[in-house]
Amino acid sequence: SYRSHDPWEAFDDDLNAVDTMMYNHGNGKGSKPHVRKHFPETWIWDLAPAGNDGKLALSKTVPDTITSWIISAFAMDPVNGLGIASETSKVTVFRPFFVKLNLPYAIIRGESLYLEVIVFNYLKKPMKADVTLENKNRDFEFTVAGDKKAVSQDQMTKSVEVPAEDGISVLFLITPKTLGYIDLKVSAVADVAGDAIVKKLLVKPEGTPKYFNKALLVDLRDSNSKVIDKTVQISIPNDAVPGSTTVTLSAIGKYINYP
């Protein structure tokens, strides 16, 4: 049936509503702060049917990133065709007291890294906070500047005073021991506010990468089975860095046409 109303008018009005700002004061020292660990680069990519009035309501939980999200939308209708929102809307996710972790893309195992934790305080008064870096999995060692001996412990805590409406940096010197992605959990807890964050750091093996290839030809034309089982011998050099060996498998359907 033909819709006499314009479905895109309501669609545009709803999307261009007043921008929303979300606040969360976190927790104080009496309880553990909520741990933020969901930090996607993009958020919503959904396809959903609208009602007969051309409207659609979605309920979503915002990610843990302290940022602003720009939201746009488009719709398809069998009668009216393509509709695109003429303007975007913005959702700001904010906490008046939060921590930020500055990490490099990767680090080599055995290298020492100054891990920078920034504590932001947008409240109206200074806050004394305990900043803690956890190491429950013993993925790294704590190092004290000027001390050649690293310390393996579950956590390290530093006390700081964060000025009102400002931020302060806290440094932890660590030396990773575990290869792959390791979790770094940092929390900052004050009397009336708190925040915790978990981010991943890629730890690469030391040494120089070496690559070896082994090709196999699989021919199933003369076989009644579509499953093949072959044993491949792989020689690992004696001087390979422990824990750094990986094996990958790829297949090409028509090798004559490759590349």
PDB file of C-alpha atoms in Angstrom:
ATOM      1  CA  SER A   1       0.000   0.000   0.000  1.00  0.00           C
ATOM      2  CA  TYR A   2       1.151   3.562  -0.690  1.00  0.00           C
ATOM      3  CA  ARG A   3       2.207   5.621   2.298  1.00  0.00           C
ATOM      4  CA  SER A   4       0.724   9.093   2.161  1.00  0.00           C
ATOM      5  CA  HIS A   5       3.139  10.502   4.732  1.00  0.00           C
ATOM      6  CA  ASP A   6       6.813  11.160   4.163  1.00  0.00           C
ATOM      7  CA  PRO A   7       8.698   8.488   6.156  1.00  0.00           C
ATOM      8  CA  TRP A   8      11.965  10.455   6.015  1.00  0.00           C
ATOM      9  CA  GLU A   9      10.596  13.513   7.838  1.00  0.00           C
ATOM     10  CA  ALA A  10      10.092  11.662  11.112  1.00  0.00           C
ATOM     11  CA  PHE A  11      13.353   9.834  10.515  1.00  0.00           C
ATOM     12  CA  ASP A  12      15.271  13.116  10.251  1.00  0.00           C
ATOM     13  CA  ASP A  13      13.534  14.735  13.233  1.00  0.00           C
ATOM     14  CA  ASP A  14      14.392  11.881  15.563  1.00  0.00           C
ATOM     15  CA  LEU A  15      18.019  11.714  14.480  1.00  0.00           C
ATOM     16  CA  ASN A  16      18.564  15.443  14.915  1.00  0.00           C
ATOM     17  CA  ALA A  17      17.387  15.498  18.505  1.00  0.00           C
ATOM     18  CA  VAL A  18      19.388  17.409  21.099  1.00  0.00           C
ATOM     19  CA  ASP A  19      22.884  15.993  21.550  1.00  0.00           C
ATOM     20  CA  THR A  20      23.220  13.707  24.536  1.00  0.00           C
ATOM     21  CA  MET A  21      25.988  13.832  27.105  1.00  0.00           C
ATOM     22  CA  MET A  22      26.373  10.829  29.381  1.00  0.00           C
ATOM     23  CA  TYR A  23      27.954  11.163  32.812  1.00  0.00           C
ATOM     24  CA  ASN A  24      29.102   8.511  35.225  1.00  0.00           C
ATOM     25  CA  HIS A  25      30.749   9.552  38.464  1.00  0.00           C
ATOM     26  CA  GLY A  26      32.304   6.132  39.010  1.00  0.00           C
ATOM     27  CA  ASN A  27      32.924   4.693  42.453  1.00  0.00           C
ATOM     28  CA  GLY A  28      34.878   5.742  45.471  1.00  0.00           C
ATOM     29  CA  LYS A  29      37.194   3.763  47.702  1.00  0.00           C
ATOM     30  CA  GLY A  30      34.285   1.925  49.258  1.00  0.00           C
ATOM     31  CA  SER A  31      33.756  -0.229  46.168  1.00  0.00           C
ATOM     32  CA  LYS A  32      35.614  -1.415  43.106  1.00  0.00           C
ATOM     33  CA  PRO A  33      35.256   0.862  40.065  1.00  0.00           C
ATOM     34  CA  HIS A  34      33.688  -0.373  36.867  1.00  0.00           C
ATOM     35  CA  VAL A  35      36.377  -1.769  34.571  1.00  0.00           C
ATOM     36  CA  ARG A  36      36.339  -0.263  31.088  1.00  0.00           C
ATOM     37  CA  LYS A  37      37.697  -2.613  28.424  1.00  0.00           C
ATOM     38  CA  HIS A  38      35.491  -2.267  25.327  1.00  0.00           C
ATOM     39  CA  PHE A  39      37.127   0.235  22.941  1.00  0.00           C
ATOM     40  CA  PRO A  40      35.928  -0.354  19.352  1.00  0.00           C
ATOM     41  CA  GLU A  41      37.020   1.929  16.520  1.00  0.00           C
ATOM     42  CA  THR A  42      33.450   1.973  15.190  1.00  0.00           C
ATOM     43  CA  TRP A  43      30.259   1.343  17.096  1.00  0.00           C
ATOM     44  CA  ILE A  44      26.897   0.679  15.400  1.00  0.00           C
ATOM     45  CA  TRP A  45      26.488  -0.959  12.006  1.00  0.00           C
ATOM     46  CA  ASP A  46      22.942  -2.338  12.226  1.00  0.00           C
ATOM     47  CA  LEU A  47      20.282  -3.122   9.646  1.00  0.00           C
ATOM     48  CA  ALA A  48      16.778  -3.174  11.130  1.00  0.00           C
ATOM     49  CA  PRO A  49      13.203  -2.797   9.802  1.00  0.00           C
ATOM     50  CA  ALA A  50      11.272   0.373  10.639  1.00  0.00           C
ATOM     51  CA  GLY A  51       7.589   0.484  11.536  1.00  0.00           C
ATOM     52  CA  ASN A  52       4.742   1.617   9.301  1.00  0.00           C
ATOM     53  CA  ASP A  53       5.297   5.166  10.523  1.00  0.00           C
ATOM     54  CA  GLY A  54       8.880   5.113   9.260  1.00  0.00           C
ATOM     55  CA  LYS A  55      10.346   5.231  12.762  1.00  0.00           C
ATOM     56  CA  LEU A  56      12.858   2.932  14.432  1.00  0.00           C
ATOM     57  CA  ALA A  57      14.052   3.003  18.037  1.00  0.00           C
ATOM     58  CA  LEU A  58      17.310   1.271  18.948  1.00  0.00           C
ATOM     59  CA  SER A  59      18.595   0.684  22.459  1.00  0.00           C
ATOM     60  CA  LYS A  60      22.374   0.336  22.662  1.00  0.00           C
ATOM     61  CA  THR A  61      25.009   0.323  25.375  1.00  0.00           C
ATOM     62  CA  VAL A  62      27.720   2.853  24.627  1.00  0.00           C
ATOM     63  CA  PRO A  63      31.310   1.560  24.481  1.00  0.00           C
ATOM     64  CA  ASP A  64      33.793   2.385  27.223  1.00  0.00           C
ATOM     65  CA  THR A  65      35.745   4.955  25.219  1.00  0.00           C
ATOM     66  CA  ILE A  66      35.739   8.511  26.571  1.00  0.00           C
ATOM     67  CA  THR A  67      34.896  10.224  23.300  1.00  0.00           C
ATOM     68  CA  SER A  68      32.154  11.633  21.073  1.00  0.00           C
ATOM     69  CA  TRP A  69      30.349   9.431  18.559  1.00  0.00           C
ATOM     70  CA  ILE A  70      29.019  10.934  15.324  1.00  0.00           C
ATOM     71  CA  ILE A  71      25.834   9.133  14.262  1.00  0.00           C
ATOM     72  CA  SER A  72      24.310   9.115  10.799  1.00  0.00           C
ATOM     73  CA  ALA A  73      21.801   6.825   9.101  1.00  0.00           C
ATOM     74  CA  PHE A  74      20.140   5.932   5.832  1.00  0.00           C
ATOM     75  CA  ALA A  75      17.092   3.855   4.907  1.00  0.00           C
ATOM     76  CA  MET A  76      15.593   1.992   1.951  1.00  0.00           C
ATOM     77  CA  ASP A  77      11.877   1.943   1.178  1.00  0.00           C
ATOM     78  CA  PRO A  78      10.111   0.109  -1.706  1.00  0.00           C
ATOM     79  CA  VAL A  79       7.963   3.171  -2.430  1.00  0.00           C
ATOM     80  CA  ASN A  80      10.116   6.168  -1.525  1.00  0.00           C
ATOM     81  CA  GLY A  81      13.502   4.676  -2.332  1.00  0.00           C
ATOM     82  CA  LEU A  82      16.655   5.803  -0.577  1.00  0.00           C
ATOM     83  CA  GLY A  83      16.537   8.214   2.356  1.00  0.00           C
ATOM     84  CA  ILE A  84      19.612   9.734   3.960  1.00  0.00           C
ATOM     85  CA  ALA A  85      19.682  11.737   7.170  1.00  0.00           C
ATOM     86  CA  SER A  86      20.455  15.332   6.242  1.00  0.00           C
ATOM     87  CA  GLU A  87      22.393  15.952   9.450  1.00  0.00           C
ATOM     88  CA  THR A  88      24.374  13.902  11.931  1.00  0.00           C
ATOM     89  CA  SER A  89      23.888  13.625  15.657  1.00  0.00           C
ATOM     90  CA  LYS A  90      26.529  13.448  18.375  1.00  0.00           C
ATOM     91  CA  VAL A  91      26.649  11.364  21.542  1.00  0.00           C
ATOM     92  CA  THR A  92      29.326  12.321  24.063  1.00  0.00           C
ATOM     93  CA  VAL A  93      30.502   9.713  26.556  1.00  0.00           C
ATOM     94  CA  PHE A  94      32.203  11.306  29.539  1.00  0.00           C
ATOM     95  CA  ARG A  95      33.301  10.701  33.119  1.00  0.00           C
ATOM     96  CA  PRO A  96      34.412  13.512  35.442  1.00  0.00           C
ATOM     97  CA  PHE A  97      37.153  11.252  36.849  1.00  0.00           C
ATOM     98  CA  PHE A  98      38.890   8.726  34.613  1.00  0.00           C
ATOM     99  CA  VAL A  99      42.212   7.186  33.621  1.00  0.00           C
ATOM    100  CA  LYS A 100      43.862   6.972  30.216  1.00  0.00           C
ATOM    101  CA  LEU A 101      46.598   4.531  29.244  1.00  0.00           C
ATOM    102  CA  ASN A 102      49.147   5.537  26.595  1.00  0.00           C
ATOM    103  CA  LEU A 103      50.575   2.453  24.884  1.00  0.00           C
ATOM    104  CA  PRO A 104      52.869   1.832  21.914  1.00  0.00           C
ATOM    105  CA  TYR A 105      51.691  -0.505  19.154  1.00  0.00           C
ATOM    106  CA  ALA A 106      54.118  -3.214  20.319  1.00  0.00           C
ATOM    107  CA  ILE A 107      57.204  -3.860  22.431  1.00  0.00           C
ATOM    108  CA  ILE A 108      59.998  -6.444  22.267  1.00  0.00           C
ATOM    109  CA  ARG A 109      60.093  -8.979  25.084  1.00  0.00           C
ATOM    110  CA  GLY A 110      62.803  -8.109  27.590  1.00  0.00           C
ATOM    111  CA  GLU A 111      62.748  -4.393  26.785  1.00  0.00           C
ATOM    112  CA  SER A 112      61.752  -1.975  29.519  1.00  0.00           C
ATOM    113  CA  LEU A 113      58.845   0.392  28.960  1.00  0.00           C
ATOM    114  CA  TYR A 114      57.708   3.468  30.845  1.00  0.00           C
ATOM    115  CA  LEU A 115      53.957   2.931  30.994  1.00  0.00           C
ATOM    116  CA  GLU A 116      52.211   6.307  31.158  1.00  0.00           C
ATOM    117  CA  VAL A 117      48.930   6.496  33.027  1.00  0.00           C
ATOM    118  CA  ILE A 118      47.099   9.829  32.914  1.00  0.00           C
ATOM    119  CA  VAL A 119      44.517  10.503  35.618  1.00  0.00           C
ATOM    120  CA  PHE A 120      41.955  13.166  34.699  1.00  0.00           C
ATOM    121  CA  ASN A 121      39.954  15.000  37.344  1.00  0.00           C
ATOM    122  CA  TYR A 122      37.180  17.262  36.034  1.00  0.00           C
ATOM    123  CA  LEU A 123      35.644  17.697  39.467  1.00  0.00           C
ATOM    124  CA  LYS A 124      35.737  21.064  41.230  1.00  0.00           C
ATOM    125  CA  LYS A 125      38.276  20.047  43.880  1.00  0.00           C
ATOM    126  CA  PRO A 126      41.639  18.230  43.968  1.00  0.00           C
ATOM    127  CA  MET A 127      41.508  14.479  44.501  1.00  0.00           C
ATOM    128  CA  LYS A 128      44.008  12.204  46.222  1.00  0.00           C
ATOM    129  CA  ALA A 129      44.031   8.919  44.344  1.00  0.00           C
ATOM    130  CA  ASP A 130      45.751   5.549  44.507  1.00  0.00           C
ATOM    131  CA  VAL A 131      46.854   4.479  41.023  1.00  0.00           C
ATOM    132  CA  THR A 132      47.398   0.717  40.717  1.00  0.00           C
ATOM    133  CA  LEU A 133      48.856  -1.347  37.876  1.00  0.00           C
ATOM    134  CA  GLU A 134      47.886  -5.020  38.256  1.00  0.00           C
ATOM    135  CA  ASN A 135      50.048  -7.974  37.205  1.00  0.00           C
ATOM    136  CA  LYS A 136      48.053 -11.008  38.344  1.00  0.00           C
ATOM    137  CA  ASN A 137      49.208 -13.159  35.415  1.00  0.00           C
ATOM    138  CA  ARG A 138      52.858 -12.185  35.970  1.00  0.00           C
ATOM    139  CA  ASP A 139      53.164 -11.164  32.310  1.00  0.00           C
ATOM    140  CA  PHE A 140      55.778  -8.545  33.165  1.00  0.00           C
ATOM    141  CA  GLU A 141      58.149  -7.423  35.887  1.00  0.00           C
ATOM    142  CA  PHE A 142      58.216  -4.098  37.679  1.00  0.00           C
ATOM    143  CA  THR A 143      61.479  -2.178  37.482  1.00  0.00           C
ATOM    144  CA  VAL A 144      62.573   0.677  39.706  1.00  0.00           C
ATOM    145  CA  ALA A 145      64.645   3.334  37.939  1.00  0.00           C
ATOM    146  CA  GLY A 146      68.309   2.965  38.912  1.00  0.00           C
ATOM    147  CA  ASP A 147      67.790  -0.574  40.211  1.00  0.00           C
ATOM    148  CA  LYS A 148      69.093  -3.307  37.918  1.00  0.00           C
ATOM    149  CA  LYS A 149      66.970  -5.976  39.586  1.00  0.00           C
ATOM    150  CA  ALA A 150      63.385  -6.334  38.358  1.00  0.00           C
ATOM    151  CA  VAL A 151      60.612  -7.208  40.790  1.00  0.00           C
ATOM    152  CA  SER A 152      57.937  -9.803  40.059  1.00  0.00           C
ATOM    153  CA  GLN A 153      54.791  -8.945  41.995  1.00  0.00           C
ATOM    154  CA  ASP A 154      51.027  -8.898  41.551  1.00  0.00           C
ATOM    155  CA  GLN A 155      50.619  -5.127  41.499  1.00  0.00           C
ATOM    156  CA  MET A 156      52.195  -1.760  42.192  1.00  0.00           C
ATOM    157  CA  THR A 157      50.410   1.267  43.630  1.00  0.00           C
ATOM    158  CA  LYS A 158      51.397   4.930  43.545  1.00  0.00           C
ATOM    159  CA  SER A 159      49.603   7.728  45.397  1.00  0.00           C
ATOM    160  CA  VAL A 160      49.094  11.069  43.668  1.00  0.00           C
ATOM    161  CA  GLU A 161      47.079  14.250  44.062  1.00  0.00           C
ATOM    162  CA  VAL A 162      45.187  15.222  40.933  1.00  0.00           C
ATOM    163  CA  PRO A 163      44.452  18.962  40.620  1.00  0.00           C
ATOM    164  CA  ALA A 164      40.882  20.106  40.079  1.00  0.00           C
ATOM    165  CA  GLU A 165      39.828  20.218  36.415  1.00  0.00           C
ATOM    166  CA  ASP A 166      43.228  18.928  35.331  1.00  0.00           C
ATOM    167  CA  GLY A 167      45.204  15.748  34.805  1.00  0.00           C
ATOM    168  CA  ILE A 168      48.440  14.221  36.045  1.00  0.00           C
ATOM    169  CA  SER A 169      50.780  11.553  34.645  1.00  0.00           C
ATOM    170  CA  VAL A 170      51.905   8.492  36.576  1.00  0.00           C
ATOM    171  CA  LEU A 171      54.735   6.322  35.226  1.00  0.00           C
ATOM    172  CA  PHE A 172      55.293   2.592  35.769  1.00  0.00           C
ATOM    173  CA  LEU A 173      58.519   1.017  34.486  1.00  0.00           C
ATOM    174  CA  ILE A 174      57.811  -2.554  33.358  1.00  0.00           C
ATOM    175  CA  THR A 175      59.630  -5.322  31.471  1.00  0.00           C
ATOM    176  CA  PRO A 176      57.318  -7.775  29.622  1.00  0.00           C
ATOM    177  CA  LYS A 177      58.082 -11.515  29.835  1.00  0.00           C
ATOM    178  CA  THR A 178      55.127 -13.089  28.001  1.00  0.00           C
ATOM    179  CA  LEU A 179      54.770 -13.122  24.213  1.00  0.00           C
ATOM    180  CA  GLY A 180      51.573 -12.129  22.448  1.00  0.00           C
ATOM    181  CA  TYR A 181      48.875  -9.790  23.718  1.00  0.00           C
ATOM    182  CA  ILE A 182      48.989  -9.143  27.451  1.00  0.00           C
ATOM    183  CA  ASP A 183      46.342  -7.370  29.518  1.00  0.00           C
ATOM    184  CA  LEU A 184      47.296  -4.187  31.335  1.00  0.00           C
ATOM    185  CA  LYS A 185      44.789  -3.228  34.021  1.00  0.00           C
ATOM    186  CA  VAL A 186      45.111   0.168  35.670  1.00  0.00           C
ATOM    187  CA  SER A 187      42.812   1.645  38.293  1.00  0.00           C
ATOM    188  CA  ALA A 188      42.640   5.030  39.994  1.00  0.00           C
ATOM    189  CA  VAL A 189      40.570   5.236  43.158  1.00  0.00           C
ATOM    190  CA  ALA A 190      39.803   8.369  45.175  1.00  0.00           C
ATOM    191  CA  ASP A 191      37.436   8.973  48.085  1.00  0.00           C
ATOM    192  CA  VAL A 192      34.395   9.832  45.961  1.00  0.00           C
ATOM    193  CA  ALA A 193      35.361   8.658  42.478  1.00  0.00           C
ATOM    194  CA  GLY A 194      37.200   5.901  40.686  1.00  0.00           C
ATOM    195  CA  ASP A 195      37.906   4.360  37.319  1.00  0.00           C
ATOM    196  CA  ALA A 196      39.607   1.260  35.932  1.00  0.00           C
ATOM    197  CA  ILE A 197      40.720   0.356  32.445  1.00  0.00           C
ATOM    198  CA  VAL A 198      42.073  -2.746  30.691  1.00  0.00           C
ATOM    199  CA  LYS A 199      44.016  -2.502  27.444  1.00  0.00           C
ATOM    200  CA  LYS A 200      46.118  -4.966  25.489  1.00  0.00           C
ATOM    201  CA  LEU A 201      49.803  -4.612  24.646  1.00  0.00           C
ATOM    202  CA  LEU A 202      51.455  -6.699  21.927  1.00  0.00           C
ATOM    203  CA  VAL A 203      54.756  -8.250  23.039  1.00  0.00           C
ATOM    204  CA  LYS A 204      56.916  -9.450  20.157  1.00  0.00           C
ATOM    205  CA  PRO A 205      59.809 -11.920  20.420  1.00  0.00           C
ATOM    206  CA  GLU A 206      63.376 -10.718  20.331  1.00  0.00           C
ATOM    207  CA  GLY A 207      65.637 -11.633  17.407  1.00  0.00           C
ATOM    208  CA  THR A 208      65.177 -11.467  13.635  1.00  0.00           C
ATOM    209  CA  PRO A 209      62.139 -13.092  11.938  1.00  0.00           C
ATOM    210  CA  LYS A 210      62.892 -16.019   9.617  1.00  0.00           C
ATOM    211  CA  TYR A 211      60.333 -17.467   7.208  1.00  0.00           C
ATOM    212  CA  PHE A 212      60.263 -20.947   5.640  1.00  0.00           C
ATOM    213  CA  ASN A 213      57.743 -22.201   3.083  1.00  0.00           C
ATOM    214  CA  LYS A 214      56.742 -25.746   2.199  1.00  0.00           C
ATOM    215  CA  ALA A 215      54.375 -26.430  -0.728  1.00  0.00           C
ATOM    216  CA  LEU A 216      52.068 -29.439  -1.096  1.00  0.00           C
ATOM    217  CA  LEU A 217      50.002 -30.469  -4.109  1.00  0.00           C
ATOM    218  CA  VAL A 218      46.570 -31.846  -3.232  1.00  0.00           C
ATOM    219  CA  ASP A 219      44.747 -33.758  -5.998  1.00  0.00           C
ATOM    220  CA  LEU A 220      41.310 -35.155  -5.171  1.00  0.00           C
ATOM    221  CA  ARG A 221      40.275 -36.096  -8.706  1.00  0.00           C
ATOM    222  CA  ASP A 222      41.086 -39.785  -8.253  1.00  0.00           C
ATOM    223  CA  SER A 223      39.778 -40.030  -4.721  1.00  0.00           C
ATOM    224  CA  ASN A 224      36.274 -40.777  -3.493  1.00  0.00           C
ATOM    225  CA  SER A 225      36.929 -38.817  -0.331  1.00  0.00           C
ATOM    226  CA  LYS A 226      36.835 -35.053  -0.075  1.00  0.00           C
ATOM    227  CA  VAL A 227      39.053 -35.131   2.996  1.00  0.00           C
ATOM    228  CA  ILE A 228      42.823 -35.358   2.849  1.00  0.00           C
ATOM    229  CA  ASP A 229      45.140 -36.181   5.728  1.00  0.00           C
ATOM    230  CA  LYS A 230      48.840 -35.484   5.357  1.00  0.00           C
ATOM    231  CA  THR A 231      51.707 -35.205   7.792  1.00  0.00           C
ATOM    232  CA  VAL A 232      54.112 -32.341   7.190  1.00  0.00           C
ATOM    233  CA  GLN A 233      57.522 -32.342   8.817  1.00  0.00           C
ATOM    234  CA  ILE A 234      58.614 -28.907   9.988  1.00  0.00           C
ATOM    235  CA  SER A 235      62.175 -28.325  11.126  1.00  0.00           C
ATOM    236  CA  ILE A 236      62.643 -25.675  13.794  1.00  0.00           C
ATOM    237  CA  PRO A 237      66.157 -24.156  13.999  1.00  0.00           C
ATOM    238  CA  ASN A 238      68.003 -24.907  17.225  1.00  0.00           C
ATOM    239  CA  ASP A 239      68.610 -21.217  17.860  1.00  0.00           C
ATOM    240  CA  ALA A 240      64.936 -20.241  17.534  1.00  0.00           C
ATOM    241  CA  VAL A 241      63.681 -17.931  20.276  1.00  0.00           C
ATOM    242  CA  PRO A 242      61.525 -19.990  22.689  1.00  0.00           C
ATOM    243  CA  GLY A 243      57.824 -19.296  22.245  1.00  0.00           C
ATOM    244  CA  SER A 244      58.266 -17.402  18.980  1.00  0.00           C
ATOM    245  CA  THR A 245      57.442 -20.231  16.543  1.00  0.00           C
ATOM    246  CA  THR A 246      54.187 -19.970  14.590  1.00  0.00           C
ATOM    247  CA  VAL A 247      52.754 -22.064  11.740  1.00  0.00           C
ATOM    248  CA  THR A 248      50.186 -20.790   9.236  1.00  0.00           C
ATOM    249  CA  LEU A 249      48.339 -22.621   6.460  1.00  0.00           C
ATOM    250  CA  SER A 250      46.979 -21.207   3.214  1.00  0.00           C
ATOM    251  CA  ALA A 251      45.362 -22.869   0.189  1.00  0.00           C
ATOM    252  CA  ILE A 252      45.034 -21.858  -3.468  1.00  0.00           C
ATOM    253  CA  GLY A 253      42.240 -23.391  -5.539  1.00  0.00           C
ATOM    254  CA  LYS A 254      43.752 -22.884  -9.015  1.00  0.00           C
ATOM    255  CA  TYR A 255      47.476 -22.549  -8.720  1.00  0.00           C
ATOM    256  CA  ILE A 256      47.887 -22.134 -12.506  1.00  0.00           C
ATOM    257  CA  ASN A 257      46.019 -18.817 -12.318  1.00  0.00           C
ATOM    258  CA  TYR A 258      48.067 -17.553  -9.371  1.00  0.00           C
ATOM    259  CA  PRO A 259      48.936 -14.809  -8.987  1.00  0.00           C
TER     260      PRO A 259
END
